[in-house]
Coordinates of N, CA and C in Angstrom, one line a residue:
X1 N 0.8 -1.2 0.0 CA 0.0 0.0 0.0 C 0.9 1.2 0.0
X2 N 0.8 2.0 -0.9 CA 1.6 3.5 -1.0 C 1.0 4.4 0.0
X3 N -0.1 4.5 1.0 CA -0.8 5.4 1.5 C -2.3 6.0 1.3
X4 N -2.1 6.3 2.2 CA -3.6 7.1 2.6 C -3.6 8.3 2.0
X5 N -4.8 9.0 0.9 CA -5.3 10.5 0.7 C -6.2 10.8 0.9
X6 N -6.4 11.7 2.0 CA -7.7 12.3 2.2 C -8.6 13.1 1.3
X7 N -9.4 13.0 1.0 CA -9.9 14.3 -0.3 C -11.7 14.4 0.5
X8 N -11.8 16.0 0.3 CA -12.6 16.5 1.2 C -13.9 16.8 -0.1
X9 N -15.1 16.0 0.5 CA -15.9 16.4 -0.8 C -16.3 17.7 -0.6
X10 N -17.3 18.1 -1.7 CA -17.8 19.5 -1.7 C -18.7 19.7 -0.3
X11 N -19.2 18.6 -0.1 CA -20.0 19.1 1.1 C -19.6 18.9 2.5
X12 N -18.0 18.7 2.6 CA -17.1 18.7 3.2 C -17.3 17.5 3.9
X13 N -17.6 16.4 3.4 CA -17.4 14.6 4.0 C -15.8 14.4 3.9
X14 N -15.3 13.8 4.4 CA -13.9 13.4 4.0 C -14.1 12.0 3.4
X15 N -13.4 11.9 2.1 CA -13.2 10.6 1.4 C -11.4 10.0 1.8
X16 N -11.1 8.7 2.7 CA -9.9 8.5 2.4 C -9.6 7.6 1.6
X17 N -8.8 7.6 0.8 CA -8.5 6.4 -0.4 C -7.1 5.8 -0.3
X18 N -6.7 4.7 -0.7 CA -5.6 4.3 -1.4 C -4.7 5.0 -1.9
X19 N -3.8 5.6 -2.1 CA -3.5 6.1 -3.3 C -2.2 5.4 -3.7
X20 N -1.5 5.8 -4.8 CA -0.1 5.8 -5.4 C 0.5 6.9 -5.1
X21 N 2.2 6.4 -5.0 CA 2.9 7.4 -5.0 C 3.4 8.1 -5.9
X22 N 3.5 9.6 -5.6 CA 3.5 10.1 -7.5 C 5.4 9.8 -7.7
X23 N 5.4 10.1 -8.9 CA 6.9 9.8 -9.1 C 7.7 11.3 -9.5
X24 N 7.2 12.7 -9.3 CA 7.7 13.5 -9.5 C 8.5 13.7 -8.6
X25 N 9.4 14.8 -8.7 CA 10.6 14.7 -8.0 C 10.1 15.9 -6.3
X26 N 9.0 16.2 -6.7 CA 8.4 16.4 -4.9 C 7.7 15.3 -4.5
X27 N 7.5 15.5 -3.0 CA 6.9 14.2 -1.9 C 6.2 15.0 -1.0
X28 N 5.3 14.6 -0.9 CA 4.0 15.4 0.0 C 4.9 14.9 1.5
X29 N 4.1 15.8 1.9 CA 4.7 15.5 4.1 C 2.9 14.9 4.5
X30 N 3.4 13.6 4.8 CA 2.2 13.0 5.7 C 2.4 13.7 7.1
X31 N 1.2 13.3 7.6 CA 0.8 13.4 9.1 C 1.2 12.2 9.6
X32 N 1.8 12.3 11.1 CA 2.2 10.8 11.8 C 2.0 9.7 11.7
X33 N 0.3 9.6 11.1 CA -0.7 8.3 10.9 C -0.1 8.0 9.2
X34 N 0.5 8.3 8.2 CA 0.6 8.6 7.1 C -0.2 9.0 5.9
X35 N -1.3 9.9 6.7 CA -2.0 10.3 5.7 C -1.8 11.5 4.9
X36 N -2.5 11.9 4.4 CA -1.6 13.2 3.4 C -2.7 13.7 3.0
X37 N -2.9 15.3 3.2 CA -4.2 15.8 2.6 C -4.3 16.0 0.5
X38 N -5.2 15.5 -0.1 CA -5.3 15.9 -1.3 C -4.9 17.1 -1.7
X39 N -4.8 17.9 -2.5 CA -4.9 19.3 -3.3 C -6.2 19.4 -4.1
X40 N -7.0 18.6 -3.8 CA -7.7 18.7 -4.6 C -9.3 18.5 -3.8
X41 N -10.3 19.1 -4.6 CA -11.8 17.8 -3.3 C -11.4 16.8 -4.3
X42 N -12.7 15.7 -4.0 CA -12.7 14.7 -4.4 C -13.3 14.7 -5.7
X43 N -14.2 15.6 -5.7 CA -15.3 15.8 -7.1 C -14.3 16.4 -8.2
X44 N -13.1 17.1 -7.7 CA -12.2 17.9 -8.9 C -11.5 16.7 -9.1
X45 N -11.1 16.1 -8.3 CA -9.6 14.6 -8.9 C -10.4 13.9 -9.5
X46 N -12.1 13.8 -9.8 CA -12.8 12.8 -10.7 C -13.0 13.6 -11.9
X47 N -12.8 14.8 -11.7 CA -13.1 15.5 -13.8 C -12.6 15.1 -14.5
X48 N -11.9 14.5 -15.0 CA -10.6 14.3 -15.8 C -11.2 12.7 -16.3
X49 N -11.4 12.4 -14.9 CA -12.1 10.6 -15.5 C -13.6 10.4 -16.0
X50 N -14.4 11.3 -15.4 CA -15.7 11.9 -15.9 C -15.4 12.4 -17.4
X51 N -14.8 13.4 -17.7 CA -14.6 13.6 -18.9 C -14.3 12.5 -20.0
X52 N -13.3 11.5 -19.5 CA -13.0 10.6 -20.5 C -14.2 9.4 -21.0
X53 N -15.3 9.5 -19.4 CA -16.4 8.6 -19.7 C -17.3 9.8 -20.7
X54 N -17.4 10.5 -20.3 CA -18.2 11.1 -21.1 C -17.7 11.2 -22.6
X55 N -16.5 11.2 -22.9 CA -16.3 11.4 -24.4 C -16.5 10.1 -24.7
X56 N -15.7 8.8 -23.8 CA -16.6 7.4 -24.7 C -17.8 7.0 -24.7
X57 N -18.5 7.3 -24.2 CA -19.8 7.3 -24.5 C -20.3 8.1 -25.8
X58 N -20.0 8.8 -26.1 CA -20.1 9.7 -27.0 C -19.9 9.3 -28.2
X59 N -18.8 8.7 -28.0 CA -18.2 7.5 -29.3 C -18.7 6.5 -29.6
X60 N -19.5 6.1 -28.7 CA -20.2 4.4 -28.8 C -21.7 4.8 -29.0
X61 N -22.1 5.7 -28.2 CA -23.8 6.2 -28.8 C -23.6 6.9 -29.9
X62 N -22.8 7.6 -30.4 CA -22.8 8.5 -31.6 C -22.5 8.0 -32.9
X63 N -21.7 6.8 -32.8 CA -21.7 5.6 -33.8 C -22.3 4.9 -34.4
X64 N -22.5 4.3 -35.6 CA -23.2 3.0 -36.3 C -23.9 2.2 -35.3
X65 N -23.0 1.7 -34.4 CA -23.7 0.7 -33.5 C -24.7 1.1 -32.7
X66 N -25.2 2.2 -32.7 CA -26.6 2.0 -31.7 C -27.1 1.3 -30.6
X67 N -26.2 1.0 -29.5 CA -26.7 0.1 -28.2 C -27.5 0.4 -27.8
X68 N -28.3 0.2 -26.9 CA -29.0 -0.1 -26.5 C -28.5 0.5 -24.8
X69 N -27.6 0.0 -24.5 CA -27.2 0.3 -23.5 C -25.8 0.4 -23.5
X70 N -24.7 1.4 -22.7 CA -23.2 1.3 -22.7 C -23.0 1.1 -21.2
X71 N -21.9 0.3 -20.8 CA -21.3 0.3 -19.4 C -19.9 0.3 -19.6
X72 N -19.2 1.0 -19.3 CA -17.7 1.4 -19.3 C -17.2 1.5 -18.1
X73 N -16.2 0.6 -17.9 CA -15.4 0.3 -16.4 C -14.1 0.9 -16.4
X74 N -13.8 1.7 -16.1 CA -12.1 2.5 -15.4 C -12.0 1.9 -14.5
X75 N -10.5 1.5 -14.5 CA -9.6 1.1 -13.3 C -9.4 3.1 -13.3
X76 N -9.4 3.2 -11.4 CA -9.1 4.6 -11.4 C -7.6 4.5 -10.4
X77 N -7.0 5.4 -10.3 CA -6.2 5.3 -9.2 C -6.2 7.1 -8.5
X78 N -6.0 7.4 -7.1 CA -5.9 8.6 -7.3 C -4.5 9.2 -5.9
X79 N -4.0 9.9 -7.0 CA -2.4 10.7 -5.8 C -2.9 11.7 -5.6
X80 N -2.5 12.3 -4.5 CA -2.8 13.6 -3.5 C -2.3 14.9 -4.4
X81 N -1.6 14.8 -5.2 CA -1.7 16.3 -6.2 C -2.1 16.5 -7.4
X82 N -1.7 14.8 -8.2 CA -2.7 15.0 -9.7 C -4.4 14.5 -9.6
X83 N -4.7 14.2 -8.5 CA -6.3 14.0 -8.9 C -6.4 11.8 -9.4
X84 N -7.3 11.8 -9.6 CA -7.6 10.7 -9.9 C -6.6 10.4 -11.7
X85 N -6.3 9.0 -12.1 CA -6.1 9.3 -13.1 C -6.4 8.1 -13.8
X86 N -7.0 7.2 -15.1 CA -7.0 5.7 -15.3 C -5.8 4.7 -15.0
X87 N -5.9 3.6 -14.6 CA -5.2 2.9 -13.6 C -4.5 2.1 -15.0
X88 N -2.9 1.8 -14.9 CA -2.6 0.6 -16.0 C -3.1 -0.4 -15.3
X89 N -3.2 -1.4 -16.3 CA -3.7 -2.8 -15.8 C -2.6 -3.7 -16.6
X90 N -3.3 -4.6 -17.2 CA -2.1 -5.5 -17.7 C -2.1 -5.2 -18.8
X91 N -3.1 -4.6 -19.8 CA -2.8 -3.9 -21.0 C -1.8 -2.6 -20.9
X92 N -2.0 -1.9 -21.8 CA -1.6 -0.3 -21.5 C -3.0 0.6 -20.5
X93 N -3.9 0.1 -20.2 CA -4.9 1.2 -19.9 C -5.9 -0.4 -19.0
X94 N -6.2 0.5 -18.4 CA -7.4 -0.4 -17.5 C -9.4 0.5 -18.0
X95 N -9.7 -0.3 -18.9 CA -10.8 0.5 -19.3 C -11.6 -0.8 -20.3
X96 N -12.8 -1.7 -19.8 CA -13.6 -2.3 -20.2 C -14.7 -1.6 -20.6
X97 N -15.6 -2.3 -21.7 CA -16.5 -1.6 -22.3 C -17.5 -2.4 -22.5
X98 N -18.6 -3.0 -22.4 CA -19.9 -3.1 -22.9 C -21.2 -2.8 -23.7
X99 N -21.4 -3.4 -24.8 CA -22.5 -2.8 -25.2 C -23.9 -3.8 -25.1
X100 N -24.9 -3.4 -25.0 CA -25.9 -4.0 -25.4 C -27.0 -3.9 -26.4
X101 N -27.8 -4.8 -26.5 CA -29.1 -4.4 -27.4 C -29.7 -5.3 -27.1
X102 N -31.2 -4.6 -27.2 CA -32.3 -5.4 -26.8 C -33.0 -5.9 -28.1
X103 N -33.8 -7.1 -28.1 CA -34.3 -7.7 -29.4 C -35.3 -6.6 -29.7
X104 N -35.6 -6.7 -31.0 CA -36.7 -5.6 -31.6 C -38.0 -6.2 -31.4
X105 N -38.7 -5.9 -30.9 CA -40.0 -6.4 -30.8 C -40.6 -6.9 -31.9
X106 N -40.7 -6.5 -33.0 CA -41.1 -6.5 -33.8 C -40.3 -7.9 -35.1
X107 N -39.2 -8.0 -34.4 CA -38.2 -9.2 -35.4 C -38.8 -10.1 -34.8
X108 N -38.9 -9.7 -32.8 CA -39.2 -11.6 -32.4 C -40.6 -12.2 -33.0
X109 N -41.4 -11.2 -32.9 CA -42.7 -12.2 -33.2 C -42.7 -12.1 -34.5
X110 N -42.1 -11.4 -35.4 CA -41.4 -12.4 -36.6 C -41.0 -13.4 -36.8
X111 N -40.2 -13.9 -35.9 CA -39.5 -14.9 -36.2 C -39.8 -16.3 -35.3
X112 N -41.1 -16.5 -35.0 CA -42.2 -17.2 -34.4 C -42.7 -17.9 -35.5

């Protein structure tokens, strides 16, 4: 475990998370317990990953394919000064995708 980040939502709840340690050549100063306050709330270290859901969606509804339904899974990870960011996994990128469709009503009792 790299540590504890606190990130303080907008309505001032405290979220603590997991986080990683960043690799830039500064290092936050924990508190005795080793926790380390965010720079960020919690709702700003998720824009960045919001955004990226929101643009794939955008790409999969706005496309030929027409689902029916999308579910899109981020691995997220999040450090105390960049915010949340998509997690590697064993590909280059941690990001599953799902699509659905429902039968056309009209094909099934067709094809009765």
């Amino acid at each position: 475990m790299d540590g504890l980040v606190e990130f303080k939502t907008d309505d001032g709840a405290v979220v603590a998370v997991e986080a990683v340690e960043e690799r830039s050549g500064s290092r936050l100063v924990s508190r005795g317990d080793g926790t380390v306050q965010a720079a960020r709330t919690f709702e700003g270290a998720l824009d960045g990953v919001r955004a990226a859901a929101e643009s794939a969606l955008r790409v999969f509804r706005d496309g030929s394919l027409r689902p029916d339904g999308v579910e899109i899974e981020f691995g997220v990870k999040l450090a105390a000064e960049t915010g949340a960011f998509i997690a590697k996994g064993t590909a280059e990128g941690h990001l599953v995708v799902r699509l659905t469709w429902s039968p056309d009503a009209s094909g099934a009792s067709s094809a009765s």
